[in-house]
CSV table of C-alpha atoms and ligand atoms in Angstrom, one decimal:
chain,number,residue,atom,x,y,z
A,1,MET,CA,13.6,57.8,27.6
A,2,SER,CA,11.0,57.7,24.9
A,3,GLU,CA,12.9,59.8,22.3
A,4,ILE,CA,14.9,57.5,20.0
A,5,LYS,CA,17.7,59.5,18.4
A,6,PHE,CA,19.8,58.2,15.5
A,7,PRO,CA,23.4,59.1,14.7
A,8,LYS,CA,23.9,62.3,12.7
A,9,ASP,CA,25.0,60.7,9.5
A,10,PHE,CA,22.4,57.9,9.6
A,11,ILE,CA,20.4,57.6,6.3
A,12,PHE,CA,16.7,57.0,6.1
A,13,GLY,CA,15.2,56.0,2.8
A,14,THR,CA,12.7,53.8,1.0
A,15,ALA,CA,13.2,50.9,-1.4
A,16,THR,CA,11.5,49.5,-4.5
A,17,ALA,CA,12.3,47.1,-7.3
A,18,SER,CA,12.0,47.5,-11.1
A,19,TYR,CA,9.4,44.8,-11.9
A,20,GLN,CA,7.3,45.7,-8.9
A,21,ILE,CA,6.7,49.3,-9.9
A,22,GLU,CA,7.8,50.2,-13.4
A,23,GLY,CA,5.2,48.7,-15.7
A,24,ALA,CA,6.0,49.6,-19.4
A,25,ILE,CA,7.1,46.0,-19.9
A,26,SER,CA,7.9,46.5,-23.6
A,27,SER,CA,8.3,50.2,-23.9
A,28,ASP,CA,11.4,51.8,-25.5
A,29,GLY,CA,12.9,48.5,-26.5
A,30,LYS,CA,12.8,46.6,-23.2
A,31,GLY,CA,13.1,42.8,-23.6
A,32,PRO,CA,11.0,40.3,-21.7
A,33,SER,CA,12.1,39.1,-18.2
A,34,ILE,CA,11.4,35.8,-16.6
A,35,TRP,CA,8.6,37.6,-14.6
A,36,ASP,CA,6.9,38.8,-17.8
A,37,GLU,CA,6.6,35.1,-18.9
A,38,PHE,CA,5.8,33.7,-15.4
A,39,VAL,CA,2.8,35.9,-14.8
A,40,THR,CA,1.1,34.5,-17.9
A,41,ARG,CA,1.2,30.9,-16.4
A,42,LYS,CA,-2.1,29.9,-15.0
A,43,GLY,CA,-2.6,30.0,-11.3
A,44,LYS,CA,0.8,31.4,-10.4
A,45,ILE,CA,-0.2,34.9,-9.4
A,46,LYS,CA,-3.1,35.8,-7.1
A,47,ASN,CA,-6.0,37.3,-9.1
A,48,ASN,CA,-4.0,36.9,-12.3
A,49,ASP,CA,-2.3,40.2,-11.6
A,50,THR,CA,0.8,41.1,-13.7
A,51,GLY,CA,3.5,43.8,-13.6
A,52,GLU,CA,2.4,45.1,-17.0
A,53,ILE,CA,1.3,48.4,-15.6
A,54,ALA,CA,2.3,48.0,-11.9
A,55,CYS,CA,2.6,51.6,-10.6
A,56,ASP,CA,3.4,52.9,-14.1
A,57,HIS,CA,6.5,54.4,-12.5
A,58,TYR,CA,8.3,54.3,-15.9
A,59,ASN,CA,6.0,57.1,-16.9
A,60,LYS,CA,5.4,58.7,-13.6
A,61,MET,CA,8.9,58.7,-12.3
A,62,GLU,CA,9.3,62.4,-11.9
A,63,ASP,CA,6.1,62.7,-9.9
A,64,ASP,CA,7.2,59.9,-7.7
A,65,VAL,CA,10.6,61.5,-7.0
A,66,ARG,CA,8.9,64.8,-6.3
A,67,LEU,CA,6.6,63.1,-3.7
A,68,MET,CA,9.7,61.4,-2.1
A,69,SER,CA,11.3,64.8,-1.9
A,70,GLU,CA,8.1,66.5,-0.5
A,71,LEU,CA,8.2,63.8,2.2
A,72,SER,CA,11.9,64.6,3.0
A,73,TYR,CA,13.0,61.0,2.4
A,74,GLN,CA,16.8,61.1,2.2
A,75,ALA,CA,17.7,58.1,0.1
A,76,TYR,CA,16.0,55.9,-2.5
A,77,ARG,CA,17.0,52.3,-3.2
A,78,PHE,CA,15.8,51.2,-6.6
A,79,SER,CA,16.7,48.4,-9.0
A,80,ILE,CA,17.7,48.3,-12.6
A,81,SER,CA,15.8,46.1,-15.0
A,82,TRP,CA,18.5,44.1,-16.8
A,83,PRO,CA,16.2,43.4,-19.8
A,84,ARG,CA,15.7,47.2,-20.2
A,85,ILE,CA,19.4,47.5,-20.7
A,86,PHE,CA,20.1,44.3,-22.6
A,87,PRO,CA,16.8,43.0,-24.1
A,88,ASN,CA,18.3,39.6,-24.8
A,89,GLY,CA,20.5,39.7,-21.7
A,90,LYS,CA,23.7,40.4,-23.5
A,91,LYS,CA,25.6,42.0,-26.4
A,92,ILE,CA,23.0,44.4,-27.9
A,93,LEU,CA,22.5,47.5,-25.6
A,94,ASN,CA,19.2,49.3,-25.5
A,95,GLN,CA,20.2,52.9,-25.0
A,96,LYS,CA,16.7,54.1,-24.2
A,97,GLY,CA,16.6,51.8,-21.2
A,98,LEU,CA,19.8,53.1,-19.8
A,99,ASP,CA,18.7,56.7,-20.4
A,100,PHE,CA,15.6,56.1,-18.2
A,101,TYR,CA,17.9,55.3,-15.2
A,102,ASP,CA,20.2,58.1,-16.1
A,103,ARG,CA,17.3,60.6,-15.8
A,104,LEU,CA,16.1,59.0,-12.6
A,105,VAL,CA,19.5,59.5,-11.0
A,106,ASP,CA,19.8,63.1,-12.1
A,107,ILE,CA,16.3,63.9,-10.8
A,108,LEU,CA,17.0,62.2,-7.5
A,109,LEU,CA,20.3,64.1,-7.1
A,110,ARG,CA,18.6,67.4,-8.0
A,111,LYS,CA,16.2,66.7,-5.2
A,112,LYS,CA,19.1,65.8,-2.9
A,113,ILE,CA,17.9,62.2,-2.5
A,114,LYS,CA,20.8,59.7,-2.4
A,115,PRO,CA,20.5,56.8,-4.9
A,116,PHE,CA,21.3,53.3,-3.8
A,117,VAL,CA,21.2,51.1,-6.9
A,118,THR,CA,20.5,47.3,-6.9
A,119,LEU,CA,21.7,45.6,-10.1
A,120,TYR,CA,19.6,42.5,-9.8
A,121,HIS,CA,16.2,42.3,-8.1
A,122,TRP,CA,14.9,39.2,-9.8
A,123,ASP,CA,14.0,40.2,-13.4
A,124,LEU,CA,16.4,38.1,-15.3
A,125,PRO,CA,16.2,38.5,-19.1
A,126,LEU,CA,14.0,35.7,-20.4
A,127,ALA,CA,16.6,34.9,-23.2
A,128,LEU,CA,19.1,34.0,-20.5
A,129,GLU,CA,16.7,31.7,-18.7
A,130,LYS,CA,16.4,29.9,-22.0
A,131,GLU,CA,20.1,29.3,-21.8
A,132,GLY,CA,19.9,27.8,-18.4
A,133,GLY,CA,19.4,30.8,-16.1
A,134,TRP,CA,21.1,30.6,-12.8
A,135,LEU,CA,21.9,27.0,-13.4
A,136,ASN,CA,24.3,28.2,-16.1
A,137,ARG,CA,27.6,29.6,-14.9
A,138,ASP,CA,27.7,32.0,-17.9
A,139,THR,CA,24.8,33.9,-16.5
A,140,ALA,CA,27.1,35.3,-13.8
A,141,LYS,CA,29.5,36.5,-16.5
A,142,TYR,CA,26.7,38.2,-18.5
A,143,PHE,CA,25.6,39.8,-15.3
A,144,GLY,CA,29.2,41.3,-15.0
A,145,ASP,CA,29.0,42.6,-18.6
A,146,TYR,CA,25.6,44.2,-17.9
A,147,SER,CA,26.9,45.7,-14.6
A,148,ASN,CA,29.9,47.2,-16.4
A,149,VAL,CA,27.7,49.1,-18.8
A,150,VAL,CA,25.3,50.4,-16.1
A,151,ILE,CA,28.1,51.4,-13.7
A,152,GLU,CA,30.1,53.1,-16.5
A,153,LYS,CA,27.1,55.2,-17.2
A,154,LEU,CA,25.9,56.0,-13.7
A,155,GLY,CA,29.0,55.5,-11.6
A,156,ASP,CA,30.0,59.2,-11.8
A,157,ARG,CA,26.8,60.1,-9.8
A,158,VAL,CA,25.8,56.9,-8.0
A,159,SER,CA,28.1,55.9,-5.1
A,160,ASN,CA,26.3,53.0,-3.5
A,161,TRP,CA,25.8,49.8,-5.3
A,162,ILE,CA,24.1,46.6,-4.4
A,163,THR,CA,24.9,43.6,-6.5
A,164,LEU,CA,22.0,41.2,-5.8
A,165,ASN,CA,18.8,41.3,-3.9
A,166,GLU,CA,18.1,38.3,-1.7
A,167,PRO,CA,19.8,35.4,-3.6
A,168,TRP,CA,18.4,33.0,-1.0
A,169,ILE,CA,14.9,33.9,-2.1
A,170,VAL,CA,15.9,33.6,-5.8
A,171,MET,CA,17.1,30.0,-5.0
A,172,ALA,CA,14.4,29.0,-2.6
A,173,CYS,CA,11.3,30.4,-4.4
A,174,GLY,CA,12.6,29.7,-7.9
A,175,TYR,CA,14.3,26.3,-7.5
A,176,LEU,CA,12.6,24.7,-4.5
A,177,LEU,CA,9.2,26.0,-3.8
A,178,LYS,CA,8.2,26.7,-7.4
A,179,VAL,CA,6.5,30.0,-6.5
A,180,PHE,CA,8.8,32.2,-8.5
A,181,PRO,CA,10.3,31.7,-12.0
A,182,PRO,CA,11.7,29.4,-13.2
A,183,ALA,CA,9.5,27.4,-10.7
A,184,PHE,CA,11.7,24.3,-10.7
A,185,PHE,CA,12.1,21.7,-7.9
A,186,LYS,CA,15.8,21.0,-7.9
A,187,PRO,CA,17.0,20.5,-4.3
A,188,PHE,CA,20.0,18.7,-5.6
A,189,SER,CA,21.2,21.4,-7.9
A,190,SER,CA,20.1,24.3,-5.8
A,191,MET,CA,23.7,24.7,-4.5
A,192,LYS,CA,24.8,25.2,-8.1
A,193,VAL,CA,22.3,28.1,-8.4
A,194,ALA,CA,23.7,29.5,-5.1
A,195,HIS,CA,27.3,29.3,-6.4
A,196,ASN,CA,26.4,31.0,-9.7
A,197,LEU,CA,24.6,33.7,-7.9
A,198,LEU,CA,27.6,34.3,-5.6
A,199,LEU,CA,29.8,34.4,-8.7
A,200,ALA,CA,27.5,37.0,-10.2
A,201,HIS,CA,27.9,39.0,-7.0
A,202,GLY,CA,31.7,38.7,-7.5
A,203,PHE,CA,31.4,40.0,-11.1
A,204,GLY,CA,29.2,42.9,-9.8
A,205,VAL,CA,31.8,43.9,-7.2
A,206,LYS,CA,34.5,43.8,-9.9
A,207,ALA,CA,32.4,46.0,-12.2
A,208,VAL,CA,32.0,48.6,-9.4
A,209,ARG,CA,35.7,48.6,-8.7
A,210,GLU,CA,36.7,49.0,-12.3
A,211,ASN,CA,34.1,51.6,-13.3
A,212,SER,CA,33.6,53.8,-10.3
A,213,LYS,CA,36.6,54.1,-8.1
A,214,ASN,CA,34.8,56.1,-5.4
A,215,SER,CA,31.8,53.9,-5.1
A,216,LEU,CA,30.9,51.6,-2.3
A,217,VAL,CA,29.4,48.1,-3.0
A,218,GLY,CA,27.7,45.4,-1.1
A,219,ILE,CA,25.0,42.7,-1.4
A,220,THR,CA,21.5,42.5,0.1
A,221,ASN,CA,20.5,39.3,1.8
A,222,ALA,CA,17.2,38.2,3.2
A,223,MET,CA,18.1,37.3,6.7
A,224,MET,CA,16.1,35.7,9.5
A,225,PRO,CA,17.1,34.4,12.9
A,226,VAL,CA,16.4,30.7,12.9
A,227,TYR,CA,14.8,29.0,15.9
A,228,SER,CA,14.0,25.4,16.6
A,229,ASN,CA,10.3,24.6,17.2
A,230,ARG,CA,11.4,22.7,20.3
A,231,MET,CA,12.8,26.0,21.6
A,232,ASP,CA,15.1,24.0,23.9
A,233,LYS,CA,17.8,22.9,21.7
A,234,TYR,CA,19.7,24.0,18.7
A,235,ASP,CA,19.4,20.7,16.8
A,236,LYS,CA,21.0,19.6,13.5
A,237,SER,CA,18.2,20.7,11.3
A,238,THR,CA,18.0,24.1,12.8
A,239,LYS,CA,21.7,24.6,12.2
A,240,ARG,CA,21.3,23.4,8.7
A,241,ALA,CA,18.5,25.8,8.1
A,242,ASP,CA,20.6,28.7,9.5
A,243,ALA,CA,23.5,27.7,7.3
A,244,ILE,CA,21.3,27.6,4.1
A,245,VAL,CA,19.2,30.7,4.9
A,246,ASN,CA,21.9,33.0,6.4
A,247,LYS,CA,25.5,31.8,6.3
A,248,LEU,CA,25.5,30.5,2.7
A,249,TRP,CA,25.2,34.1,1.5
A,250,LEU,CA,27.7,35.8,3.8
A,251,ASP,CA,30.4,33.3,4.6
A,252,PRO,CA,31.7,32.9,1.1
A,253,ILE,CA,31.7,36.7,0.7
A,254,LEU,CA,33.1,37.7,4.0
A,255,LYS,CA,35.1,34.6,5.1
A,256,GLY,CA,36.0,33.2,1.7
A,257,GLU,CA,34.5,29.8,2.4
A,258,TYR,CA,31.3,27.9,2.4
A,259,PRO,CA,29.8,27.2,5.8
A,260,GLU,CA,31.1,24.1,7.3
A,261,GLU,CA,27.6,22.7,8.0
A,262,ILE,CA,26.8,22.4,4.2
A,263,ARG,CA,30.2,22.6,2.6
A,264,ASN,CA,30.3,19.0,1.4
A,265,GLU,CA,26.9,19.2,-0.2
A,266,VAL,CA,27.9,22.5,-1.9
A,267,TYR,CA,30.9,20.9,-3.5
A,268,ARG,CA,29.0,17.7,-4.3
A,269,GLN,CA,26.4,19.6,-6.2
A,270,ASN,CA,29.0,21.8,-8.0
A,271,LYS,CA,31.4,19.1,-9.1
A,272,LYS,CA,32.0,20.5,-12.6
A,273,ASN,CA,30.9,24.0,-11.7
A,274,ILE,CA,33.3,25.4,-9.1
A,275,GLN,CA,36.6,26.5,-10.4
A,276,ASP,CA,39.9,27.0,-8.5
A,277,ASP,CA,39.8,30.7,-7.8
A,278,ASP,CA,36.0,31.1,-7.4
A,279,LEU,CA,36.0,31.6,-3.6
A,280,LYS,CA,38.7,34.2,-4.0
A,281,PHE,CA,36.7,36.0,-6.6
A,282,ILE,CA,33.5,35.8,-4.5
A,283,SER,CA,35.3,37.2,-1.5
A,284,GLN,CA,36.6,40.3,-3.0
A,285,LYS,CA,36.3,43.1,-0.5
A,286,VAL,CA,32.8,44.6,0.0
A,287,ASP,CA,32.1,47.8,1.7
A,288,PHE,CA,28.9,47.0,3.4
A,289,VAL,CA,26.2,44.3,3.7
A,290,GLY,CA,22.5,45.0,3.2
A,291,ILE,CA,20.0,43.1,5.5
A,292,ASN,CA,16.4,42.6,4.6
A,293,ASN,CA,14.4,41.5,7.6
A,294,TYR,CA,10.8,41.0,8.2
A,295,SER,CA,10.4,38.1,10.6
A,296,ARG,CA,12.1,35.0,12.1
A,297,LEU,CA,12.1,31.4,10.9
A,298,ILE,CA,11.0,28.6,13.2
A,299,VAL,CA,11.8,25.1,11.9
A,300,LYS,CA,11.0,21.5,12.7
A,301,PRO,CA,13.1,18.6,11.6
A,302,VAL,CA,11.9,16.4,8.7
A,303,PRO,CA,13.5,13.3,7.1
A,304,PHE,CA,14.3,14.9,3.7
A,305,PRO,CA,17.8,14.6,2.4
A,306,PHE,CA,19.9,17.9,2.9
A,307,TYR,CA,16.8,20.1,3.3
A,308,ASN,CA,16.0,18.5,6.6
A,309,PHE,CA,13.8,21.3,8.0
A,310,ARG,CA,10.4,22.8,7.4
A,311,PRO,CA,9.0,26.1,8.6
A,312,VAL,CA,6.3,26.1,11.3
A,313,ASN,CA,4.2,29.0,12.6
A,314,PRO,CA,4.4,30.0,16.3
A,315,LYS,CA,1.3,29.6,18.3
A,316,HIS,CA,2.1,31.2,21.6
A,317,PRO,CA,-0.5,33.6,23.1
A,318,GLY,CA,-0.2,37.1,21.8
A,319,VAL,CA,1.6,36.2,18.6
A,320,GLU,CA,0.9,38.6,15.8
A,321,PHE,CA,1.0,38.0,12.1
A,322,THR,CA,1.0,40.4,9.1
A,323,SER,CA,-1.3,40.0,6.1
A,324,MET,CA,1.6,38.0,4.5
A,325,GLY,CA,1.2,35.5,7.4
A,326,TRP,CA,4.6,36.5,8.8
A,327,GLU,CA,5.1,36.7,12.5
A,328,VAL,CA,5.9,40.2,13.9
A,329,PHE,CA,9.2,39.7,15.6
A,330,PRO,CA,11.1,42.9,16.2
A,331,GLN,CA,13.8,41.5,18.4
A,332,GLY,CA,14.9,39.4,15.4
A,333,ILE,CA,16.4,42.4,13.6
A,334,TYR,CA,18.5,43.1,16.7
A,335,GLU,CA,19.7,39.5,16.9
A,336,LEU,CA,20.8,39.6,13.2
A,337,LEU,CA,22.6,42.9,13.7
A,338,LYS,CA,24.5,41.7,16.7
A,339,ARG,CA,25.5,38.6,14.8
A,340,ILE,CA,26.9,40.8,12.0
A,341,LYS,CA,29.1,42.5,14.6
A,342,ILE,CA,30.2,39.3,16.3
A,343,GLU,CA,30.6,36.9,13.4
A,344,TYR,CA,31.5,39.2,10.5
A,345,GLY,CA,33.8,41.8,12.0
A,346,ASN,CA,31.3,44.5,12.5
A,347,ILE,CA,31.3,45.4,8.8
A,348,PRO,CA,29.2,48.4,8.0
A,349,CYS,CA,25.6,47.4,7.3
A,350,TYR,CA,22.3,48.9,6.1
A,351,ILE,CA,18.8,47.6,6.7
A,352,THR,CA,18.0,47.6,3.0
A,353,GLU,CA,14.4,46.5,3.6
A,354,ASN,CA,12.0,46.3,6.5
A,355,GLY,CA,8.3,47.0,6.5
A,356,VAL,CA,4.9,45.4,6.6
A,357,ALA,CA,1.8,44.5,4.7
A,358,TYR,CA,-1.6,44.8,6.4
A,359,ASN,CA,-5.1,44.6,5.1
A,360,GLU,CA,-6.2,48.1,4.7
A,361,ASN,CA,-8.3,50.5,2.6
A,362,LEU,CA,-8.6,54.2,2.0
A,363,GLU,CA,-11.4,55.7,4.1
A,364,GLN,CA,-12.6,59.1,2.9
A,365,GLY,CA,-9.4,59.6,1.0
A,366,LYS,CA,-7.2,58.7,4.0
A,367,LEU,CA,-5.3,55.7,5.3
A,368,GLU,CA,-4.5,55.9,8.9
A,369,ASP,CA,-2.2,53.0,9.3
A,370,HIS,CA,-1.4,53.2,13.0
A,371,ASN,CA,-0.5,49.5,12.9
A,372,ARG,CA,2.3,50.1,10.3
A,373,ILE,CA,3.6,53.0,12.4
A,374,LYS,CA,3.7,50.7,15.4
A,375,PHE,CA,5.5,48.0,13.4
A,376,LEU,CA,8.2,50.5,12.2
A,377,LYS,CA,8.7,51.9,15.6
A,378,ASP,CA,9.1,48.5,17.2
A,379,TYR,CA,11.7,47.4,14.6
A,380,LEU,CA,13.5,50.8,14.6
A,381,PHE,CA,13.7,50.6,18.4
A,382,GLN,CA,15.6,47.3,18.0
A,383,VAL,CA,17.8,48.8,15.3
A,384,HIS,CA,18.6,51.7,17.6
A,385,LYS,CA,19.4,49.3,20.5
A,386,ALA,CA,22.0,47.6,18.2
A,387,ILE,CA,23.5,50.9,17.3
A,388,VAL,CA,23.9,51.8,21.0
A,389,GLU,CA,25.6,48.5,21.5
A,390,GLY,CA,28.2,49.3,18.8
A,391,VAL,CA,26.8,47.6,15.6
A,392,ASN,CA,28.0,49.6,12.6
A,393,ILE,CA,24.6,50.4,11.0
A,394,LYS,CA,24.6,53.2,8.5
A,395,GLY,CA,21.0,53.4,7.3
A,396,TYR,CA,17.5,52.0,7.1
A,397,PHE,CA,15.2,51.7,4.1
A,398,VAL,CA,11.4,51.0,4.5
A,399,TRP,CA,10.0,48.5,2.1
A,400,THR,CA,8.4,50.1,0.3
A,401,PHE,CA,7.8,53.6,-1.0
A,402,MET,CA,4.4,52.7,-2.6
A,403,ASP,CA,2.1,49.8,-2.8
A,404,ASN,CA,3.2,47.6,-5.7
A,405,PHE,CA,3.3,44.2,-7.3
A,406,GLU,CA,4.1,41.8,-4.5
A,407,TRP,CA,5.2,38.9,-6.8
A,408,ALA,CA,3.1,35.8,-6.4
A,409,GLU,CA,0.7,37.8,-4.2
A,410,GLY,CA,0.0,40.3,-7.0
A,411,PHE,CA,-1.4,43.6,-5.7
A,412,ALA,CA,-3.3,41.9,-2.9
A,413,LYS,CA,-0.5,42.7,-0.3
A,414,THR,CA,0.3,46.3,0.3
A,415,PHE,CA,3.6,47.2,1.9
A,416,GLY,CA,3.7,50.9,0.8
A,417,LEU,CA,4.0,54.1,2.8
A,418,VAL,CA,2.1,55.5,-0.1
A,419,HIS,CA,-1.2,54.0,-1.2
A,420,ILE,CA,-1.8,53.3,-4.9
A,421,ASP,CA,-5.4,53.3,-6.2
A,422,ARG,CA,-5.4,50.3,-8.5
A,423,ASN,CA,-7.9,51.9,-10.9
A,424,THR,CA,-6.5,55.4,-11.2
A,425,LEU,CA,-3.0,54.8,-9.9
A,426,LYS,CA,-3.4,57.9,-7.7
A,427,ARG,CA,-0.7,58.2,-5.0
A,428,THR,CA,-1.9,59.0,-1.5
A,429,PRO,CA,0.6,59.1,1.3
A,430,LYS,CA,-0.6,57.0,4.3
A,431,LEU,CA,-0.3,58.3,7.8
A,432,SER,CA,2.9,56.2,8.1
A,433,ALA,CA,4.4,58.2,5.2
A,434,GLU,CA,4.0,61.4,7.2
A,435,TRP,CA,5.3,59.7,10.3
A,436,TYR,CA,8.4,58.5,8.4
A,437,SER,CA,8.8,62.0,7.0
A,438,ASN,CA,9.0,63.4,10.5
A,439,LEU,CA,11.6,60.8,11.4
A,440,CYS,CA,13.7,61.8,8.3
A,441,LYS,CA,13.5,65.5,9.3
A,442,LYS,CA,14.2,65.1,13.0
A,443,ASN,CA,16.5,62.0,12.8
A,444,SER,CA,14.6,60.8,15.8
A,445,PHE,CA,11.1,59.6,16.8
A,446,ASN,CA,9.2,59.5,20.0
A,447,TYR,CA,8.3,56.0,21.0
A,448,LEU,CA,5.2,57.2,22.8
A,449,ASP,CA,3.6,59.6,20.3
A,450,GLU,CA,2.9,59.5,16.6
B,1,IFM,O1,8.5,42.7,-2.1
B,1,IFM,C1,9.6,42.0,-1.6
B,1,IFM,C2,10.9,42.5,-2.2
B,1,IFM,O2,10.9,42.4,-3.6
B,1,IFM,C3,12.0,41.7,-1.7
B,1,IFM,N1,12.0,41.5,-0.3
B,1,IFM,C4,10.7,41.2,0.4
B,1,IFM,C5,9.6,42.1,-0.1
B,1,IFM,C6,8.3,41.7,0.6
B,1,IFM,O3,8.0,40.4,0.3
């Protein structure tokens, strides 16, 4: 059977994030985020790109939503820029910032596009970084205050909330690899960062429960199946990698405890930071989990304390990589989904991001990205297989609606269904945008045709 049909109420959407698309970094009273500062550091971003203009979505929002609607996309996952709402991270509200998202939600609903709102997709107010950022437990509390304000305003119309996007990436890229702000190397306080992020998630859940009774709330994690480079055994460092990459961000929330493999280290690094009821707070009931998946992780053991693994690239014949250098590994999404069913009680889940960057250019005004369509089909085939096997998957979001600021890679890497001309900012749907549009309309796709 080549027709792949999804359940009737399955939701297909696209995803973006504030700093990656909005631009207008100081318009209407917005304060600086850690990214506004980081992009000015020499050598940190490819081609010295910045999010100053990005896709200028702040000014082109109505046109962007119109295009989404013309393409029949059913849902839109976007994030709120915390420093647009609280320029200094706390206390003094910037009403104009809040009004922007208020309008966005109204316009989406008018077009019958379901909003999924992420409260934190990496643009921490710079003022809070100066007070210690995610190393400071208070940041989690301020996140709760900010969330209360946003949900109080939008919670009468938005019914799906995501507290944090990919806390593992926040920790790994910001506090280990130095490729994202604050660009520290702190392997022996990274578990403090993790705990404070999880606490922030708890404050986000509480804010949803208190301000929007009918809403659903979850967290979005970057998940990857972890393999050993020896392929023959699941050794200690592979287990450790899996505990840090995957379990650390789900076990405390869904099981109320840190994973056994790393528990001692988590408590050691959090001696004065963890308080008695924290795990109870972190494990308040969530309604779904979001999974972002692009590839898998293969690791080799190294003699480094705690972080005793390093990633390695596969070399087997036929292996394919995207322009990010990530292995194309569709079966990985299936493995993760099965794991959610088996290990986490089949909680409802969304694929909140999946997609691909390839090197590509418009040719005579068109972009025929057959490779992206193939990628999406292969991953969706695996998602479908998991649904057939009883995994409770509610929806799927392509990363991303339009080409945008890909963090340290600047604009060099394009994940969008819609091409953005970097000079004119003209939006041109790629062939994949049309293909996805058909999928949204029919709720199915044919594996063999386009
Ligand atoms: O662009 C990012 C997004 O912000 C978070 N998830 C991964 C995407 C691709 O790198």
